Amino acid sequence: VADRVCPYWKGFWLTSPLRRIIHRPEWILAPYVERGSTVLEVGPAMGFFTLPLARMVGPTGRVVCVDVEERMLRTLAKRARRAGLAERIVCRTCPPDSLGVDDLAGQVDFALVFYVVHEVPDAGRLFAELAHALSPDAACLVAEPKGRVKGRDFAASLDAAQRSGFTVTGAPKIPWSHTALLQKNRGGPPLGA
Ligand SMILES: C[S@@+](CC[C@H](N)C(=O)[O-])C[C@H]1O[C@@H](n2cnc3c(N)ncnc32)[C@H](O)[C@@H]1O
């Protein structure tokens, strides 16, 4: 696993209840998630957003979590069991260069990619795989930490997203974060991409 990937110990820090003071998952996610939704979460770590997502999708929805770090996912699965939410959460380990979500083609109603893109070696491929997994009207929320990611690097990630078949339709306000709301282009990536 590459050096830039978030270390395991940081997963505890990211899941701290204190983080809810600045990142309240229910407020951040409410516009995009409905009961019964299928949500794809890339890089959930120990599931700071995953458990609230699982509550929001309800018993008929599901949250598919894809992460390179198996240990993070094991802890996430333990937290999900304790919260009685394990049935709604699917954890999958992936290699760094692919999410391996071909089987979800067109089925995902919303994707969350929170503080992950700067750790991924090929953002273009990440966004192409996301575009393939999302249903035609689905949105993808991307956030990157302002302290770690420069504005021009975030802009480069959004360029990669646009080349992979997304349009940037908004930038919701989230403290400490660069953000973009992406909508899948109908008809896939532009010609020549
Ligand atoms: C900084 S943590 C963010 C965790 C979570 N999204 C949050 O905001 O609390 C980044 C996560 O992305 C995962 N990750 C890094 N590279 C990845 C890749 N290529 N594919 C999938 N997940 C990756 C890491 O293992 C880690 O769990």
PDB file of C-alpha atoms and ligand atoms in Angstrom:
ATOM      1  CA  VAL A   1       0.000   0.000   0.000  1.00  0.00           C
ATOM      2  CA  ALA A   2       1.405   3.383  -1.024  1.00  0.00           C
ATOM      3  CA  ASP A   3       2.914   5.820   1.531  1.00  0.00           C
ATOM      4  CA  ARG A   4       0.202   8.354   0.986  1.00  0.00           C
ATOM      5  CA  VAL A   5      -2.539   6.039   2.262  1.00  0.00           C
ATOM      6  CA  CYS A   6      -4.021   7.046   5.617  1.00  0.00           C
ATOM      7  CA  PRO A   7      -2.392   4.984   8.438  1.00  0.00           C
ATOM      8  CA  TYR A   8      -4.577   2.692  10.557  1.00  0.00           C
ATOM      9  CA  TRP A   9      -4.209   4.740  13.774  1.00  0.00           C
ATOM     10  CA  LYS A  10      -5.618   7.792  11.991  1.00  0.00           C
ATOM     11  CA  GLY A  11      -8.828   5.831  11.451  1.00  0.00           C
ATOM     12  CA  PHE A  12      -9.594   6.174  15.193  1.00  0.00           C
ATOM     13  CA  TRP A  13      -9.014   9.902  15.051  1.00  0.00           C
ATOM     14  CA  LEU A  14     -11.247  10.261  11.960  1.00  0.00           C
ATOM     15  CA  THR A  15     -14.050   8.374  13.713  1.00  0.00           C
ATOM     16  CA  SER A  16     -13.895  10.442  16.897  1.00  0.00           C
ATOM     17  CA  PRO A  17     -17.295  11.804  18.039  1.00  0.00           C
ATOM     18  CA  LEU A  18     -15.592  15.229  18.397  1.00  0.00           C
ATOM     19  CA  ARG A  19     -15.372  15.405  14.604  1.00  0.00           C
ATOM     20  CA  ARG A  20     -19.163  15.719  14.522  1.00  0.00           C
ATOM     21  CA  ILE A  21     -18.725  19.319  15.699  1.00  0.00           C
ATOM     22  CA  ILE A  22     -17.294  20.251  12.292  1.00  0.00           C
ATOM     23  CA  HIS A  23     -18.529  17.409  10.074  1.00  0.00           C
ATOM     24  CA  ARG A  24     -22.092  16.434  10.951  1.00  0.00           C
ATOM     25  CA  PRO A  25     -22.744  13.459   8.609  1.00  0.00           C
ATOM     26  CA  GLU A  26     -26.544  13.788   8.688  1.00  0.00           C
ATOM     27  CA  TRP A  27     -26.408  17.453   7.606  1.00  0.00           C
ATOM     28  CA  ILE A  28     -23.755  16.889   4.950  1.00  0.00           C
ATOM     29  CA  LEU A  29     -25.511  13.876   3.406  1.00  0.00           C
ATOM     30  CA  ALA A  30     -29.233  14.663   3.833  1.00  0.00           C
ATOM     31  CA  PRO A  31     -29.665  16.278   0.372  1.00  0.00           C
ATOM     32  CA  TYR A  32     -28.449  13.158  -1.450  1.00  0.00           C
ATOM     33  CA  VAL A  33     -29.555  10.064   0.468  1.00  0.00           C
ATOM     34  CA  GLU A  34     -33.027   8.554   0.640  1.00  0.00           C
ATOM     35  CA  ARG A  35     -34.468   5.498   2.283  1.00  0.00           C
ATOM     36  CA  GLY A  36     -33.887   2.492   0.053  1.00  0.00           C
ATOM     37  CA  SER A  37     -30.872   4.098  -1.703  1.00  0.00           C
ATOM     38  CA  THR A  38     -27.791   2.180  -2.758  1.00  0.00           C
ATOM     39  CA  VAL A  39     -24.765   4.243  -1.699  1.00  0.00           C
ATOM     40  CA  LEU A  40     -21.160   3.626  -2.735  1.00  0.00           C
ATOM     41  CA  GLU A  41     -18.622   4.965  -0.245  1.00  0.00           C
ATOM     42  CA  VAL A  42     -14.998   5.030  -1.393  1.00  0.00           C
ATOM     43  CA  GLY A  43     -12.375   4.979   1.362  1.00  0.00           C
ATOM     44  CA  PRO A  44     -14.653   4.835   4.424  1.00  0.00           C
ATOM     45  CA  ALA A  45     -11.800   3.985   6.845  1.00  0.00           C
ATOM     46  CA  MET A  46     -13.558   2.964  10.102  1.00  0.00           C
ATOM     47  CA  GLY A  47     -16.878   4.369   8.982  1.00  0.00           C
ATOM     48  CA  PHE A  48     -17.369   7.882  10.364  1.00  0.00           C
ATOM     49  CA  PHE A  49     -19.861   8.485   7.517  1.00  0.00           C
ATOM     50  CA  THR A  50     -20.850   4.846   6.951  1.00  0.00           C
ATOM     51  CA  LEU A  51     -22.953   4.252  10.051  1.00  0.00           C
ATOM     52  CA  PRO A  52     -25.005   7.444   9.578  1.00  0.00           C
ATOM     53  CA  LEU A  53     -25.396   6.530   5.876  1.00  0.00           C
ATOM     54  CA  ALA A  54     -26.673   3.083   6.849  1.00  0.00           C
ATOM     55  CA  ARG A  55     -29.252   4.683   9.173  1.00  0.00           C
ATOM     56  CA  MET A  56     -30.322   7.070   6.411  1.00  0.00           C
ATOM     57  CA  VAL A  57     -30.841   4.365   3.752  1.00  0.00           C
ATOM     58  CA  GLY A  58     -32.895   2.286   6.196  1.00  0.00           C
ATOM     59  CA  PRO A  59     -33.466  -1.475   6.173  1.00  0.00           C
ATOM     60  CA  THR A  60     -34.179  -1.614   2.416  1.00  0.00           C
ATOM     61  CA  GLY A  61     -31.064   0.300   1.378  1.00  0.00           C
ATOM     62  CA  ARG A  62     -27.397  -0.630   1.370  1.00  0.00           C
ATOM     63  CA  VAL A  63     -24.015   1.016   1.675  1.00  0.00           C
ATOM     64  CA  VAL A  64     -21.191  -0.554  -0.303  1.00  0.00           C
ATOM     65  CA  CYS A  65     -17.807   0.389   1.177  1.00  0.00           C
ATOM     66  CA  VAL A  66     -14.624  -0.034  -0.845  1.00  0.00           C
ATOM     67  CA  ASP A  67     -11.225   0.539   0.760  1.00  0.00           C
ATOM     68  CA  VAL A  68      -7.617  -0.563   0.214  1.00  0.00           C
ATOM     69  CA  GLU A  69      -7.085  -1.087   3.940  1.00  0.00           C
ATOM     70  CA  GLU A  70      -8.555  -4.383   5.089  1.00  0.00           C
ATOM     71  CA  ARG A  71      -7.844  -3.574   8.751  1.00  0.00           C
ATOM     72  CA  MET A  72      -9.917  -0.371   8.523  1.00  0.00           C
ATOM     73  CA  LEU A  73     -12.791  -2.375   7.039  1.00  0.00           C
ATOM     74  CA  ARG A  74     -12.568  -5.028   9.779  1.00  0.00           C
ATOM     75  CA  THR A  75     -12.968  -2.316  12.420  1.00  0.00           C
ATOM     76  CA  LEU A  76     -15.782  -0.737  10.408  1.00  0.00           C
ATOM     77  CA  ALA A  77     -17.577  -4.109  10.236  1.00  0.00           C
ATOM     78  CA  LYS A  78     -17.206  -4.500  14.019  1.00  0.00           C
ATOM     79  CA  ARG A  79     -18.677  -1.042  14.623  1.00  0.00           C
ATOM     80  CA  ALA A  80     -21.534  -1.838  12.215  1.00  0.00           C
ATOM     81  CA  ARG A  81     -22.341  -5.090  14.084  1.00  0.00           C
ATOM     82  CA  ARG A  82     -22.368  -3.287  17.434  1.00  0.00           C
ATOM     83  CA  ALA A  83     -24.749  -0.687  16.020  1.00  0.00           C
ATOM     84  CA  GLY A  84     -27.067  -3.352  14.570  1.00  0.00           C
ATOM     85  CA  LEU A  85     -26.414  -2.047  11.032  1.00  0.00           C
ATOM     86  CA  ALA A  86     -24.253  -4.834   9.590  1.00  0.00           C
ATOM     87  CA  GLU A  87     -26.978  -6.133   7.266  1.00  0.00           C
ATOM     88  CA  ARG A  88     -27.069  -2.849   5.357  1.00  0.00           C
ATOM     89  CA  ILE A  89     -23.301  -2.495   4.921  1.00  0.00           C
ATOM     90  CA  VAL A  90     -21.136  -4.406   2.450  1.00  0.00           C
ATOM     91  CA  CYS A  91     -17.353  -4.101   2.897  1.00  0.00           C
ATOM     92  CA  ARG A  92     -14.970  -4.809   0.046  1.00  0.00           C
ATOM     93  CA  THR A  93     -11.201  -4.586  -0.071  1.00  0.00           C
ATOM     94  CA  CYS A  94      -9.779  -3.253  -3.344  1.00  0.00           C
ATOM     95  CA  PRO A  95      -6.315  -2.819  -4.863  1.00  0.00           C
ATOM     96  CA  PRO A  96      -5.076   0.820  -5.022  1.00  0.00           C
ATOM     97  CA  ASP A  97      -5.627   1.153  -8.770  1.00  0.00           C
ATOM     98  CA  SER A  98      -9.225  -0.080  -9.092  1.00  0.00           C
ATOM     99  CA  LEU A  99     -12.453  -0.054  -7.082  1.00  0.00           C
ATOM    100  CA  GLY A 100     -13.572  -3.301  -8.710  1.00  0.00           C
ATOM    101  CA  VAL A 101     -17.210  -2.237  -8.861  1.00  0.00           C
ATOM    102  CA  ASP A 102     -18.097  -3.334 -12.400  1.00  0.00           C
ATOM    103  CA  ASP A 103     -20.849  -5.521 -10.968  1.00  0.00           C
ATOM    104  CA  LEU A 104     -22.632  -2.387  -9.666  1.00  0.00           C
ATOM    105  CA  ALA A 105     -22.948  -0.811 -13.136  1.00  0.00           C
ATOM    106  CA  GLY A 106     -25.765   1.739 -13.151  1.00  0.00           C
ATOM    107  CA  GLN A 107     -27.064   0.666  -9.708  1.00  0.00           C
ATOM    108  CA  VAL A 108     -25.604   3.287  -7.386  1.00  0.00           C
ATOM    109  CA  ASP A 109     -27.835   6.225  -6.338  1.00  0.00           C
ATOM    110  CA  PHE A 110     -25.158   8.266  -4.581  1.00  0.00           C
ATOM    111  CA  ALA A 111     -21.373   8.051  -4.132  1.00  0.00           C
ATOM    112  CA  LEU A 112     -19.316   9.590  -1.345  1.00  0.00           C
ATOM    113  CA  VAL A 113     -15.569  10.180  -1.765  1.00  0.00           C
ATOM    114  CA  PHE A 114     -14.551  12.064   1.380  1.00  0.00           C
ATOM    115  CA  TYR A 115     -10.855  12.870   1.921  1.00  0.00           C
ATOM    116  CA  VAL A 116      -9.756  10.051  -0.387  1.00  0.00           C
ATOM    117  CA  VAL A 117      -8.857  11.344  -3.882  1.00  0.00           C
ATOM    118  CA  HIS A 118      -5.403  12.632  -2.836  1.00  0.00           C
ATOM    119  CA  GLU A 119      -4.539   9.085  -1.689  1.00  0.00           C
ATOM    120  CA  VAL A 120      -5.561   7.411  -4.947  1.00  0.00           C
ATOM    121  CA  PRO A 121      -2.825   6.916  -7.589  1.00  0.00           C
ATOM    122  CA  ASP A 122      -5.076   7.440 -10.653  1.00  0.00           C
ATOM    123  CA  ALA A 123      -7.960   9.869 -10.087  1.00  0.00           C
ATOM    124  CA  GLY A 124      -9.072   9.545 -13.733  1.00  0.00           C
ATOM    125  CA  ARG A 125      -9.631   5.820 -13.341  1.00  0.00           C
ATOM    126  CA  LEU A 126     -11.371   6.308  -9.996  1.00  0.00           C
ATOM    127  CA  PHE A 127     -13.873   8.722 -11.537  1.00  0.00           C
ATOM    128  CA  ALA A 128     -14.374   6.557 -14.648  1.00  0.00           C
ATOM    129  CA  GLU A 129     -15.252   3.586 -12.415  1.00  0.00           C
ATOM    130  CA  LEU A 130     -17.589   5.747 -10.347  1.00  0.00           C
ATOM    131  CA  ALA A 131     -19.329   7.062 -13.477  1.00  0.00           C
ATOM    132  CA  HIS A 132     -19.877   3.462 -14.596  1.00  0.00           C
ATOM    133  CA  ALA A 133     -21.350   2.438 -11.223  1.00  0.00           C
ATOM    134  CA  LEU A 134     -23.717   5.401 -10.850  1.00  0.00           C
ATOM    135  CA  SER A 135     -27.281   5.427 -12.161  1.00  0.00           C
ATOM    136  CA  PRO A 136     -28.049   8.144 -14.750  1.00  0.00           C
ATOM    137  CA  ASP A 137     -29.372  10.762 -12.265  1.00  0.00           C
ATOM    138  CA  ALA A 138     -27.018   9.951  -9.420  1.00  0.00           C
ATOM    139  CA  ALA A 139     -24.682  12.438  -7.744  1.00  0.00           C
ATOM    140  CA  CYS A 140     -21.216  12.026  -6.310  1.00  0.00           C
ATOM    141  CA  LEU A 141     -19.956  14.201  -3.447  1.00  0.00           C
ATOM    142  CA  VAL A 142     -16.199  14.743  -3.356  1.00  0.00           C
ATOM    143  CA  ALA A 143     -14.422  16.475  -0.469  1.00  0.00           C
ATOM    144  CA  GLU A 144     -10.707  16.989   0.060  1.00  0.00           C
ATOM    145  CA  PRO A 145      -8.945  18.414   3.158  1.00  0.00           C
ATOM    146  CA  LYS A 146      -7.876  22.047   2.637  1.00  0.00           C
ATOM    147  CA  GLY A 147      -4.841  21.613   4.884  1.00  0.00           C
ATOM    148  CA  ARG A 148      -3.388  18.783   2.780  1.00  0.00           C
ATOM    149  CA  VAL A 149      -4.652  19.472  -0.717  1.00  0.00           C
ATOM    150  CA  LYS A 150      -3.874  22.720  -2.557  1.00  0.00           C
ATOM    151  CA  GLY A 151      -6.598  24.442  -4.560  1.00  0.00           C
ATOM    152  CA  ARG A 152      -4.799  23.757  -7.832  1.00  0.00           C
ATOM    153  CA  ASP A 153      -4.499  20.045  -7.038  1.00  0.00           C
ATOM    154  CA  PHE A 154      -8.204  19.885  -6.260  1.00  0.00           C
ATOM    155  CA  ALA A 155      -8.897  21.654  -9.562  1.00  0.00           C
ATOM    156  CA  ALA A 156      -6.764  18.997 -11.325  1.00  0.00           C
ATOM    157  CA  SER A 157      -8.874  16.248  -9.683  1.00  0.00           C
ATOM    158  CA  LEU A 158     -12.044  17.919 -10.935  1.00  0.00           C
ATOM    159  CA  ASP A 159     -10.541  18.099 -14.441  1.00  0.00           C
ATOM    160  CA  ALA A 160      -9.959  14.348 -14.222  1.00  0.00           C
ATOM    161  CA  ALA A 161     -13.582  13.869 -13.103  1.00  0.00           C
ATOM    162  CA  GLN A 162     -14.835  15.915 -16.051  1.00  0.00           C
ATOM    163  CA  ARG A 163     -12.709  13.927 -18.502  1.00  0.00           C
ATOM    164  CA  SER A 164     -14.195  10.748 -17.019  1.00  0.00           C
ATOM    165  CA  GLY A 165     -17.810  11.696 -17.659  1.00  0.00           C
ATOM    166  CA  PHE A 166     -18.890  14.057 -14.857  1.00  0.00           C
ATOM    167  CA  THR A 167     -20.118  17.649 -14.725  1.00  0.00           C
ATOM    168  CA  VAL A 168     -19.440  19.754 -11.629  1.00  0.00           C
ATOM    169  CA  THR A 169     -22.843  21.024 -10.512  1.00  0.00           C
ATOM    170  CA  GLY A 170     -22.083  22.527  -7.128  1.00  0.00           C
ATOM    171  CA  ALA A 171     -19.712  23.076  -4.228  1.00  0.00           C
ATOM    172  CA  PRO A 172     -21.536  22.493  -0.929  1.00  0.00           C
ATOM    173  CA  LYS A 173     -20.032  24.295   2.053  1.00  0.00           C
ATOM    174  CA  ILE A 174     -18.227  21.847   4.340  1.00  0.00           C
ATOM    175  CA  PRO A 175     -15.778  23.220   6.951  1.00  0.00           C
ATOM    176  CA  TRP A 176     -12.042  22.716   6.235  1.00  0.00           C
ATOM    177  CA  SER A 177     -12.830  21.207   2.828  1.00  0.00           C
ATOM    178  CA  HIS A 178     -12.637  21.699  -0.904  1.00  0.00           C
ATOM    179  CA  THR A 179     -15.865  20.208  -2.231  1.00  0.00           C
ATOM    180  CA  ALA A 180     -17.594  19.380  -5.483  1.00  0.00           C
ATOM    181  CA  LEU A 181     -20.920  17.853  -6.330  1.00  0.00           C
ATOM    182  CA  LEU A 182     -20.592  15.823  -9.511  1.00  0.00           C
ATOM    183  CA  GLN A 183     -23.372  14.709 -11.795  1.00  0.00           C
ATOM    184  CA  LYS A 184     -22.878  11.980 -14.343  1.00  0.00           C
ATOM    185  CA  ASN A 185     -23.050  13.164 -17.971  1.00  0.00           C
ATOM    186  CA  ARG A 186     -25.694  11.382 -19.969  1.00  0.00           C
ATOM    187  CA  GLY A 187     -23.952   9.406 -22.694  1.00  0.00           C
ATOM    188  CA  GLY A 188     -20.666   8.936 -20.797  1.00  0.00           C
ATOM    189  CA  PRO A 189     -17.327  10.740 -21.177  1.00  0.00           C
ATOM    190  CA  PRO A 190     -16.903  13.378 -23.908  1.00  0.00           C
ATOM    191  CA  LEU A 191     -15.519  12.178 -27.232  1.00  0.00           C
ATOM    192  CA  GLY A 192     -11.728  12.135 -27.371  1.00  0.00           C
ATOM    193  CA  ALA A 193     -11.341  11.749 -23.584  1.00  0.00           C
TER     194      ALA A 193
HETATM  195  C1  LIG B   1      -8.170  10.048   5.095  1.00  0.00           C
HETATM  196  S1  LIG B   1      -9.071   8.531   5.089  1.00  0.00           S
HETATM  197  C2  LIG B   1     -10.747   9.158   4.953  1.00  0.00           C
HETATM  198  C3  LIG B   1     -11.730   8.257   5.614  1.00  0.00           C
HETATM  199  C4  LIG B   1     -13.211   8.659   5.540  1.00  0.00           C
HETATM  200  N1  LIG B   1     -13.663   8.897   4.191  1.00  0.00           N
HETATM  201  C5  LIG B   1     -13.473   9.852   6.418  1.00  0.00           C
HETATM  202  O1  LIG B   1     -13.641  10.971   5.905  1.00  0.00           O
HETATM  203  O2  LIG B   1     -13.526   9.662   7.642  1.00  0.00           O
HETATM  204  C6  LIG B   1      -8.770   7.870   3.470  1.00  0.00           C
HETATM  205  C7  LIG B   1      -9.311   6.462   3.264  1.00  0.00           C
HETATM  206  O3  LIG B   1      -9.161   6.117   1.873  1.00  0.00           O
HETATM  207  C8  LIG B   1      -8.623   4.826   1.756  1.00  0.00           C
HETATM  208  N2  LIG B   1      -7.926   4.709   0.466  1.00  0.00           N
HETATM  209  C9  LIG B   1      -6.706   5.182   0.140  1.00  0.00           C
HETATM  210  N3  LIG B   1      -6.391   4.877  -1.135  1.00  0.00           N
HETATM  211  C10 LIG B   1      -7.459   4.207  -1.647  1.00  0.00           C
HETATM  212  C11 LIG B   1      -7.739   3.619  -2.915  1.00  0.00           C
HETATM  213  N4  LIG B   1      -6.851   3.671  -3.910  1.00  0.00           N
HETATM  214  N5  LIG B   1      -8.927   3.003  -3.099  1.00  0.00           N
HETATM  215  C12 LIG B   1      -9.832   2.935  -2.065  1.00  0.00           C
HETATM  216  N6  LIG B   1      -9.606   3.469  -0.844  1.00  0.00           N
HETATM  217  C13 LIG B   1      -8.445   4.095  -0.623  1.00  0.00           C
HETATM  218  C14 LIG B   1      -7.721   4.702   2.982  1.00  0.00           C
HETATM  219  O4  LIG B   1      -7.420   3.355   3.298  1.00  0.00           O
HETATM  220  C15 LIG B   1      -8.566   5.404   4.052  1.00  0.00           C
HETATM  221  O5  LIG B   1      -9.472   4.510   4.640  1.00  0.00           O
END
